[in-house]
mmCIF file of C-alpha atoms and ligand atoms in Angstrom:
data_model
loop_
_atom_site.group_PDB
_atom_site.id
_atom_site.type_symbol
_atom_site.label_atom_id
_atom_site.label_comp_id
_atom_site.label_asym_id
_atom_site.label_seq_id
_atom_site.Cartn_x
_atom_site.Cartn_y
_atom_site.Cartn_z
ATOM 1 C CA MET A 91 -33.688 -8.810 -1.507
ATOM 2 C CA ILE A 92 -29.978 -8.245 -0.359
ATOM 3 C CA SER A 93 -28.473 -6.221 2.416
ATOM 4 C CA PHE A 94 -26.101 -3.676 1.164
ATOM 5 C CA ARG A 95 -23.591 -5.064 3.152
ATOM 6 C CA ASP A 96 -23.716 -8.563 1.362
ATOM 7 C CA TRP A 97 -24.119 -6.637 -1.796
ATOM 8 C CA MET A 98 -20.831 -4.655 -1.227
ATOM 9 C CA SER A 99 -19.387 -7.871 -0.076
ATOM 10 C CA GLU A 100 -19.967 -9.772 -3.276
ATOM 11 C CA ARG A 101 -18.927 -6.603 -5.688
ATOM 12 C CA VAL A 102 -15.628 -6.308 -3.822
ATOM 13 C CA ARG A 103 -14.830 -9.953 -4.480
ATOM 14 C CA GLU A 104 -15.840 -9.916 -7.753
ATOM 15 C CA TYR A 105 -13.942 -6.565 -8.304
ATOM 16 C CA TYR A 106 -10.756 -8.331 -7.072
ATOM 17 C CA ARG A 107 -11.280 -11.673 -8.609
ATOM 18 C CA SER A 108 -12.113 -10.537 -12.181
ATOM 19 C CA ASP A 109 -9.998 -8.992 -14.781
ATOM 20 C CA PHE A 110 -8.650 -6.426 -12.226
ATOM 21 C CA ARG A 111 -8.636 -3.035 -13.657
ATOM 22 C CA ARG A 112 -6.572 -0.007 -12.616
ATOM 23 C CA ASP A 113 -9.385 2.209 -11.306
ATOM 24 C CA PHE A 114 -7.240 3.836 -8.504
ATOM 25 C CA PHE A 115 -3.769 4.108 -7.503
ATOM 26 C CA THR A 116 -2.447 3.687 -3.952
ATOM 27 C CA ALA A 117 0.266 5.484 -2.197
ATOM 28 C CA PRO A 118 3.108 2.929 -2.751
ATOM 29 C CA GLU A 119 2.200 3.261 -6.598
ATOM 30 C CA LEU A 120 2.786 6.745 -6.330
ATOM 31 C CA ASP A 121 6.336 6.817 -5.109
ATOM 32 C CA ARG A 122 8.677 4.627 -2.989
ATOM 33 C CA VAL A 123 9.183 6.714 -0.340
ATOM 34 C CA PHE A 124 5.840 5.787 1.044
ATOM 35 C CA GLY A 125 6.992 2.158 1.594
ATOM 36 C CA TYR A 126 10.519 3.281 2.478
ATOM 37 C CA SER A 127 8.684 5.574 5.407
ATOM 38 C CA LEU A 128 6.703 2.615 6.664
ATOM 39 C CA ALA A 129 9.947 0.535 6.454
ATOM 40 C CA TYR A 130 11.732 3.063 8.808
ATOM 41 C CA HIS A 131 9.177 2.926 11.270
ATOM 42 C CA ILE A 132 9.078 -1.110 10.969
ATOM 43 C CA GLY A 133 12.806 -0.838 11.508
ATOM 44 C CA GLU A 134 12.093 1.153 14.653
ATOM 45 C CA LEU A 135 9.450 -0.928 16.005
ATOM 46 C CA LEU A 136 10.977 -4.491 15.287
ATOM 47 C CA LYS A 137 14.891 -4.058 15.959
ATOM 48 C CA ASP A 138 14.838 -6.084 18.970
ATOM 49 C CA TYR A 139 12.774 -8.929 17.813
ATOM 50 C CA GLU A 140 14.835 -12.059 17.121
ATOM 51 C CA GLU A 141 12.694 -13.614 14.388
ATOM 52 C CA PRO A 142 10.027 -10.956 13.695
ATOM 53 C CA TYR A 143 6.993 -11.788 11.194
ATOM 54 C CA LEU A 144 5.637 -9.015 8.934
ATOM 55 C CA LEU A 145 2.144 -9.954 7.724
ATOM 56 C CA GLU A 146 0.409 -7.364 5.203
ATOM 57 C CA LEU A 147 -3.125 -7.613 4.723
ATOM 58 C CA GLY A 148 -4.347 -7.181 1.066
ATOM 59 C CA GLY A 149 -0.905 -6.906 -0.948
ATOM 60 C CA GLY A 150 -2.207 -5.194 -4.169
ATOM 61 C CA SER A 151 0.309 -5.231 -6.885
ATOM 62 C CA GLY A 152 2.898 -6.148 -4.435
ATOM 63 C CA ALA A 153 4.438 -2.696 -4.637
ATOM 64 C CA LEU A 154 4.396 -1.984 -0.983
ATOM 65 C CA ALA A 155 5.981 -5.064 -0.204
ATOM 66 C CA TYR A 156 8.684 -4.435 -2.643
ATOM 67 C CA ASP A 157 9.536 -0.986 -1.259
ATOM 68 C CA ILE A 158 9.726 -2.398 2.409
ATOM 69 C CA LEU A 159 11.608 -5.433 1.439
ATOM 70 C CA THR A 160 14.065 -3.256 -0.526
ATOM 71 C CA TYR A 161 14.336 -0.664 2.089
ATOM 72 C CA LEU A 162 15.224 -3.387 4.765
ATOM 73 C CA ARG A 163 17.636 -5.303 2.842
ATOM 74 C CA GLU A 164 19.546 -2.278 1.910
ATOM 75 C CA ARG A 165 19.352 -0.116 5.273
ATOM 76 C CA GLU A 166 18.550 -2.799 8.025
ATOM 77 C CA PRO A 167 20.282 -5.914 6.892
ATOM 78 C CA GLY A 168 20.405 -7.476 10.397
ATOM 79 C CA LEU A 169 16.621 -7.382 10.686
ATOM 80 C CA TYR A 170 16.120 -8.165 6.803
ATOM 81 C CA LYS A 171 18.258 -11.379 7.584
ATOM 82 C CA ARG A 172 15.854 -12.247 10.662
ATOM 83 C CA LEU A 173 12.567 -11.629 9.241
ATOM 84 C CA ARG A 174 9.730 -13.080 7.160
ATOM 85 C CA TYR A 175 7.255 -11.306 5.198
ATOM 86 C CA TYR A 176 3.738 -12.778 4.545
ATOM 87 C CA ILE A 177 0.927 -11.609 2.491
ATOM 88 C CA TYR A 178 -2.741 -12.258 3.269
ATOM 89 C CA ASP A 179 -4.924 -11.510 0.127
ATOM 90 C CA PHE A 180 -7.972 -13.175 -1.361
ATOM 91 C CA SER A 181 -7.584 -12.574 -4.925
ATOM 92 C CA PRO A 182 -5.436 -15.364 -6.658
ATOM 93 C CA GLU A 183 -4.905 -12.952 -9.648
ATOM 94 C CA LEU A 184 -3.556 -10.307 -7.460
ATOM 95 C CA VAL A 185 -1.484 -12.998 -5.377
ATOM 96 C CA GLU A 186 0.028 -14.226 -8.980
ATOM 97 C CA LEU A 187 1.081 -10.524 -9.498
ATOM 98 C CA GLN A 188 2.745 -10.301 -6.271
ATOM 99 C CA ARG A 189 4.751 -13.622 -6.618
ATOM 100 C CA LYS A 190 6.122 -12.322 -10.057
ATOM 101 C CA ARG A 191 7.000 -8.928 -8.555
ATOM 102 C CA LEU A 192 8.445 -10.321 -5.255
ATOM 103 C CA SER A 193 10.668 -13.286 -6.724
ATOM 104 C CA VAL A 194 13.481 -10.961 -6.333
ATOM 105 C CA PHE A 195 13.415 -11.562 -2.525
ATOM 106 C CA GLU A 196 13.783 -15.316 -2.848
ATOM 107 C CA GLY A 197 13.095 -17.310 0.300
ATOM 108 C CA LYS A 198 11.736 -14.345 2.379
ATOM 109 C CA VAL A 199 8.061 -13.815 1.300
ATOM 110 C CA PHE A 200 5.379 -16.382 1.753
ATOM 111 C CA TRP A 201 1.351 -16.378 1.334
ATOM 112 C CA ARG A 202 -1.199 -17.333 3.711
ATOM 113 C CA ASP A 203 -5.020 -17.489 2.995
ATOM 114 C CA ARG A 204 -5.667 -17.122 6.703
ATOM 115 C CA LEU A 205 -4.258 -15.129 9.711
ATOM 116 C CA PHE A 206 -2.079 -17.392 11.816
ATOM 117 C CA HIS A 207 -0.259 -16.794 15.230
ATOM 118 C CA MET A 208 2.890 -14.904 15.007
ATOM 119 C CA ARG A 209 5.199 -12.143 16.776
ATOM 120 C CA GLY A 210 6.055 -8.837 14.862
ATOM 121 C CA LEU A 211 3.863 -6.550 12.957
ATOM 122 C CA ILE A 212 0.345 -6.998 11.263
ATOM 123 C CA PHE A 213 -0.159 -3.949 8.761
ATOM 124 C CA SER A 214 -2.263 -2.982 5.908
ATOM 125 C CA ASN A 215 -2.677 0.070 3.338
ATOM 126 C CA GLU A 216 -5.977 0.564 1.909
ATOM 127 C CA PHE A 217 -7.307 -2.735 3.078
ATOM 128 C CA PHE A 218 -10.171 -1.947 5.886
ATOM 129 C CA ASP A 219 -11.760 0.264 3.284
ATOM 130 C CA CYS A 220 -12.399 -2.756 0.952
ATOM 131 C CA LEU A 221 -14.447 -4.560 4.108
ATOM 132 C CA PRO A 222 -18.275 -4.272 3.602
ATOM 133 C CA VAL A 223 -20.500 -1.820 5.575
ATOM 134 C CA HIS A 224 -24.003 -1.954 6.892
ATOM 135 C CA VAL A 225 -25.669 1.487 6.033
ATOM 136 C CA VAL A 226 -28.001 2.659 8.482
ATOM 137 C CA ARG A 227 -30.248 5.677 8.977
ATOM 138 C CA GLY A 228 -32.832 6.325 11.562
ATOM 139 C CA GLY A 229 -32.789 3.048 12.946
ATOM 140 C CA LYS A 230 -33.487 1.404 9.495
ATOM 141 C CA GLU A 231 -30.705 -0.662 7.153
ATOM 142 C CA LEU A 232 -30.335 -0.060 3.439
ATOM 143 C CA PHE A 233 -31.189 -3.211 1.229
ATOM 144 C CA LEU A 234 -31.264 -3.549 -2.261
ATOM 145 C CA GLU A 235 -34.248 -5.167 -4.105
ATOM 146 C CA SER A 236 -34.064 -5.370 -8.131
ATOM 147 C CA GLY A 237 -31.357 -2.479 -7.708
ATOM 148 C CA LYS A 238 -33.888 -0.467 -5.990
ATOM 149 C CA GLU A 239 -33.135 0.991 -2.367
ATOM 150 C CA VAL A 240 -35.280 -0.194 0.611
ATOM 151 C CA TRP A 241 -34.951 0.640 4.249
ATOM 152 C CA ARG A 242 -35.601 -2.335 6.671
ATOM 153 C CA GLU A 243 -35.074 -3.475 10.133
ATOM 154 C CA LEU A 244 -31.483 -3.966 11.139
ATOM 155 C CA SER A 245 -30.430 -7.325 9.968
ATOM 156 C CA ASN A 246 -28.023 -7.840 13.024
ATOM 157 C CA PRO A 247 -28.416 -6.930 16.790
ATOM 158 C CA SER A 248 -24.780 -6.137 16.933
ATOM 159 C CA ILE A 249 -25.386 -2.836 14.847
ATOM 160 C CA GLU A 250 -27.657 -1.468 17.340
ATOM 161 C CA GLU A 251 -25.064 -2.116 20.167
ATOM 162 C CA PHE A 252 -22.321 -0.832 17.926
ATOM 163 C CA LEU A 253 -24.480 2.693 17.541
ATOM 164 C CA LYS A 254 -25.051 2.817 21.547
ATOM 165 C CA ARG A 255 -21.210 2.212 22.044
ATOM 166 C CA MET A 256 -20.033 4.636 19.876
ATOM 167 C CA GLY A 257 -22.652 7.265 20.711
ATOM 168 C CA TYR A 258 -24.080 7.547 17.328
ATOM 169 C CA GLY A 259 -27.556 6.755 18.238
ATOM 170 C CA GLY A 260 -28.903 10.093 18.233
ATOM 171 C CA LEU A 261 -27.301 10.975 14.765
ATOM 172 C CA ASN A 262 -29.633 12.198 12.081
ATOM 173 C CA GLN A 263 -27.557 11.104 9.181
ATOM 174 C CA VAL A 264 -26.470 8.077 7.340
ATOM 175 C CA VAL A 265 -23.857 5.658 9.602
ATOM 176 C CA GLU A 266 -21.902 2.850 8.201
ATOM 177 C CA VAL A 267 -21.254 0.120 10.613
ATOM 178 C CA CYS A 268 -18.514 -2.170 9.762
ATOM 179 C CA LEU A 269 -18.985 -5.472 11.880
ATOM 180 C CA ASP A 270 -16.313 -6.954 9.355
ATOM 181 C CA CYS A 271 -13.881 -4.544 10.630
ATOM 182 C CA VAL A 272 -14.617 -5.670 14.155
ATOM 183 C CA ASP A 273 -14.270 -9.241 13.184
ATOM 184 C CA LEU A 274 -10.959 -8.647 11.299
ATOM 185 C CA LEU A 275 -9.525 -6.792 14.520
ATOM 186 C CA LYS A 276 -10.336 -9.487 16.651
ATOM 187 C CA GLY A 277 -8.710 -12.021 14.277
ATOM 188 C CA VAL A 278 -5.550 -9.925 14.308
ATOM 189 C CA ALA A 279 -5.616 -9.614 18.174
ATOM 190 C CA GLU A 280 -5.860 -13.393 18.684
ATOM 191 C CA ASN A 281 -3.270 -14.293 16.304
ATOM 192 C CA LEU A 282 -0.749 -11.590 17.097
ATOM 193 C CA LYS A 283 1.007 -13.112 20.379
ATOM 194 C CA GLU A 284 3.323 -10.258 20.598
ATOM 195 C CA GLY A 285 3.898 -7.021 18.598
ATOM 196 C CA TYR A 286 1.963 -4.194 16.642
ATOM 197 C CA HIS A 287 -0.807 -3.633 14.136
ATOM 198 C CA LEU A 288 -0.634 -0.584 11.909
ATOM 199 C CA VAL A 289 -3.346 0.449 9.801
ATOM 200 C CA VAL A 290 -3.174 3.126 6.852
ATOM 201 C CA ASP A 291 -6.259 4.213 5.228
ATOM 202 C CA TYR A 292 -8.592 6.940 4.610
ATOM 203 C CA GLY A 293 -11.093 7.379 7.020
ATOM 204 C CA TYR A 294 -12.379 9.343 9.957
ATOM 205 C CA THR A 295 -12.801 9.490 13.547
ATOM 206 C CA SER A 296 -16.059 10.077 15.724
ATOM 207 C CA LYS A 297 -15.568 13.762 15.835
ATOM 208 C CA ASP A 298 -15.735 14.015 12.160
ATOM 209 C CA ILE A 299 -18.632 11.599 11.435
ATOM 210 C CA THR A 300 -20.892 14.515 10.800
ATOM 211 C CA LYS A 301 -18.934 15.836 7.948
ATOM 212 C CA PHE A 302 -20.383 12.814 5.906
ATOM 213 C CA PRO A 303 -24.131 13.087 6.327
ATOM 214 C CA GLN A 304 -24.819 10.897 3.413
ATOM 215 C CA GLY A 305 -22.084 8.473 4.417
ATOM 216 C CA THR A 306 -18.721 7.631 2.518
ATOM 217 C CA VAL A 307 -19.366 4.678 0.333
ATOM 218 C CA VAL A 308 -18.117 5.594 -3.033
ATOM 219 C CA GLY A 309 -17.435 3.210 -6.305
ATOM 220 C CA TYR A 310 -14.345 3.877 -8.424
ATOM 221 C CA ARG A 311 -14.105 3.299 -12.110
ATOM 222 C CA SER A 312 -11.559 4.268 -14.655
ATOM 223 C CA HIS A 313 -10.378 6.881 -11.903
ATOM 224 C CA ARG A 314 -13.740 8.426 -11.696
ATOM 225 C CA VAL A 315 -15.443 8.351 -8.184
ATOM 226 C CA TYR A 316 -19.417 7.690 -8.168
ATOM 227 C CA ASN A 317 -21.472 8.253 -5.163
ATOM 228 C CA LYS A 318 -24.091 5.725 -6.237
ATOM 229 C CA PRO A 319 -21.697 2.542 -6.869
ATOM 230 C CA SER A 320 -22.774 -0.257 -9.094
ATOM 231 C CA GLU A 321 -21.456 -3.542 -10.572
ATOM 232 C CA GLY A 322 -18.090 -3.578 -11.943
ATOM 233 C CA MET A 323 -17.038 -0.652 -9.540
ATOM 234 C CA ASP A 324 -14.296 -0.872 -6.760
ATOM 235 C CA ILE A 325 -16.533 -0.119 -4.025
ATOM 236 C CA THR A 326 -15.042 1.326 -0.794
ATOM 237 C CA ALA A 327 -16.024 3.113 2.469
ATOM 238 C CA HIS A 328 -14.091 5.445 4.771
ATOM 239 C CA VAL A 329 -12.595 3.520 7.585
ATOM 240 C CA ASN A 330 -13.913 4.418 10.899
ATOM 241 C CA PHE A 331 -10.774 4.782 13.136
ATOM 242 C CA SER A 332 -12.780 5.203 16.375
ATOM 243 C CA LEU A 333 -14.299 1.909 15.792
ATOM 244 C CA LEU A 334 -10.709 0.453 15.488
ATOM 245 C CA GLU A 335 -9.507 2.091 18.721
ATOM 246 C CA GLU A 336 -12.847 1.314 20.581
ATOM 247 C CA TYR A 337 -13.099 -2.362 19.708
ATOM 248 C CA GLY A 338 -9.183 -2.727 19.655
ATOM 249 C CA LYS A 339 -9.532 -2.247 23.471
ATOM 250 C CA ASP A 340 -11.774 -5.315 23.974
ATOM 251 C CA PHE A 341 -9.278 -7.519 22.202
ATOM 252 C CA GLY A 342 -6.143 -6.107 23.911
ATOM 253 C CA LEU A 343 -4.927 -3.872 21.222
ATOM 254 C CA LEU A 344 -3.806 -0.506 22.834
ATOM 255 C CA SER A 345 -3.622 2.401 20.502
ATOM 256 C CA LEU A 346 -0.260 3.878 20.846
ATOM 257 C CA TYR A 347 -0.971 6.843 18.229
ATOM 258 C CA ILE A 348 -3.480 7.828 15.576
ATOM 259 C CA LYS A 349 -2.334 10.572 13.082
ATOM 260 C CA ASN A 350 -2.908 11.798 9.629
ATOM 261 C CA LEU A 351 -0.541 10.731 6.821
ATOM 262 C CA ARG A 352 0.998 14.183 6.559
ATOM 263 C CA ASP A 353 2.206 14.131 10.274
ATOM 264 C CA PHE A 354 3.113 10.557 9.991
ATOM 265 C CA LEU A 355 5.468 11.295 6.903
ATOM 266 C CA LEU A 356 6.697 14.558 8.543
ATOM 267 C CA SER A 357 7.676 12.727 11.708
ATOM 268 C CA THR A 358 9.863 10.359 9.480
ATOM 269 C CA PRO A 359 13.383 11.471 8.980
ATOM 270 C CA LEU A 360 13.804 9.750 5.727
ATOM 271 C CA PHE A 361 10.856 11.213 4.269
ATOM 272 C CA THR A 362 12.229 14.850 5.352
ATOM 273 C CA GLU A 363 15.513 14.344 4.096
ATOM 274 C CA GLU A 364 14.218 13.007 0.749
ATOM 275 C CA LEU A 365 11.790 16.087 0.566
ATOM 276 C CA GLN A 366 14.655 18.201 1.234
ATOM 277 C CA ARG A 367 17.023 16.755 -1.452
ATOM 278 C CA LEU A 368 14.193 16.634 -4.057
ATOM 279 C CA THR A 369 13.275 20.725 -3.392
ATOM 280 C CA LEU A 370 16.947 21.590 -4.101
ATOM 281 C CA SER A 371 17.527 19.110 -7.336
ATOM 282 C CA GLU A 372 16.823 20.354 -10.769
ATOM 283 C CA ALA A 373 17.009 17.253 -12.200
ATOM 284 C CA PRO A 374 13.645 16.456 -14.263
ATOM 285 C CA GLU A 375 13.219 13.085 -12.458
ATOM 286 C CA ASP A 376 13.393 14.706 -9.064
ATOM 287 C CA ILE A 377 11.045 17.701 -9.781
ATOM 288 C CA GLU A 378 8.612 15.025 -10.841
ATOM 289 C CA ARG A 379 9.070 13.057 -7.668
ATOM 290 C CA LEU A 380 8.899 16.197 -5.676
ATOM 291 C CA SER A 381 5.343 16.855 -7.245
ATOM 292 C CA ARG A 382 4.449 13.013 -5.995
ATOM 293 C CA LEU A 383 5.721 13.513 -2.522
ATOM 294 C CA LYS A 384 3.383 16.818 -2.496
ATOM 295 C CA THR A 385 0.356 14.652 -3.634
ATOM 296 C CA LEU A 386 1.182 12.157 -0.550
ATOM 297 C CA LEU A 387 1.435 15.111 1.880
ATOM 298 C CA LEU A 388 -1.384 17.480 0.716
ATOM 299 C CA SER A 389 -4.156 15.619 -0.928
ATOM 300 C CA MET A 390 -3.590 12.092 0.728
ATOM 301 C CA GLY A 391 -1.867 13.658 3.599
ATOM 302 C CA GLU A 392 -5.249 15.113 5.028
ATOM 303 C CA THR A 393 -7.742 12.063 4.349
ATOM 304 C CA PHE A 394 -5.546 9.424 5.148
ATOM 305 C CA LYS A 395 -4.641 8.125 8.684
ATOM 306 C CA VAL A 396 -2.118 6.098 10.370
ATOM 307 C CA LEU A 397 -3.154 4.032 13.685
ATOM 308 C CA LEU A 398 -0.520 1.932 15.441
ATOM 309 C CA GLN A 399 -1.815 -0.516 18.287
ATOM 310 C CA LYS A 400 0.321 -2.547 20.496
ATOM 311 C CA ARG A 401 -0.825 -6.007 21.532
ATOM 312 C CA LEU A 402 -0.797 -6.275 25.306
HETATM 313 C C1 SAM B 797 -6.790 -1.366 -2.810
HETATM 314 S S1 SAM B 797 -5.717 -2.582 -2.594
HETATM 315 C C2 SAM B 797 -4.454 -2.305 -1.575
HETATM 316 C C3 SAM B 797 -3.302 -2.970 -1.994
HETATM 317 C C4 SAM B 797 -1.864 -2.452 -1.285
HETATM 318 N N1 SAM B 797 -1.886 -2.657 0.123
HETATM 319 C C5 SAM B 797 -1.472 -1.153 -1.759
HETATM 320 O O1 SAM B 797 -1.319 -0.314 -0.925
HETATM 321 O O2 SAM B 797 -1.384 -0.888 -3.030
HETATM 322 C C6 SAM B 797 -6.867 -3.899 -1.696
HETATM 323 C C7 SAM B 797 -6.009 -5.198 -1.471
HETATM 324 O O3 SAM B 797 -6.884 -5.953 -0.330
HETATM 325 C C8 SAM B 797 -7.284 -7.255 -0.910
HETATM 326 N N2 SAM B 797 -8.323 -7.626 -0.264
HETATM 327 C C9 SAM B 797 -9.550 -6.839 -0.306
HETATM 328 N N3 SAM B 797 -10.504 -7.049 0.772
HETATM 329 C C10 SAM B 797 -9.996 -8.481 1.110
HETATM 330 C C11 SAM B 797 -10.569 -9.487 2.100
HETATM 331 N N4 SAM B 797 -11.656 -9.196 2.430
HETATM 332 N N5 SAM B 797 -9.454 -10.392 2.565
HETATM 333 C C12 SAM B 797 -8.320 -10.467 1.913
HETATM 334 N N6 SAM B 797 -7.952 -9.402 0.968
HETATM 335 C C13 SAM B 797 -8.770 -8.916 0.650
HETATM 336 C C14 SAM B 797 -7.295 -7.001 -2.340
HETATM 337 O O4 SAM B 797 -7.499 -8.097 -3.020
HETATM 338 C C15 SAM B 797 -6.343 -6.060 -2.730
HETATM 339 O O5 SAM B 797 -4.973 -6.616 -2.924
#
């Protein structure tokens, strides 16, 4: 018998360690304007830092790092010169891919297998959704026994505390409890001596939790979504952004804003200028890019959120 949380943790590790298949695509792989938009905000946040560090959690194929560094090298050469870019990722296979892709930024990019003391920005795109969750319903927790679902006593007293603190105690539905998200957030706060924490991911806040009566855990395989995840799939859960805000306060992380990706992109001059330029262009490549920007704004724009926290 194994808790769903432990099972998910094992599956996610296996998934990113094995012959990593492309069962999903992420925003930076869709279009460079996503990374450039983040880079624009990074430039604004870190312009007064003498030697800022950027730490990306979960670097994937290295696409996001590539776009951010390309933008900063071209548009913010002063900042580019002063900064160091770090990636924290548990997949040796992906780190290898990142090293190859980012070799053009010689001497700028470094890898670490744990968080470390730094000043600057810790950020991630589609990282927190990989962290395993305890699945709870009616005071019981989901376990698996020979592949069958079994509901048992809660495995950890912190789950009960979480439900109380978040006001979820009376909910008559599946609730996912990401204690790993709390631990990670604590690690971010303890290591960030000065600066910001930025999270981009698909997720919800407490006011929307009842929209997911069966929870949000899904598995992806070959671009298809499965409500009952099984081995060999990329298993994820929507991120509870209210958790990140609430527990962030305990650790000295003050939320500056939380908005959906659409509003974040539309508040980025670089994005709106690009959108306007592509709308007026008749070049086939631009027409294709325009449709990708629309995907970012419309489908991803609604489900994805952006949270910015400042270290107090
Ligand atoms: C869905 S990919 C996102 C990649 C990239 N940020 C992007 O936007 O394309 C998740 C990444 O996080 C890494 N990852 C997932 N869980 C992790 C963990 N617990 N510790 C370290 N890295 C993890 C994976 O290896 C992978 O590189």
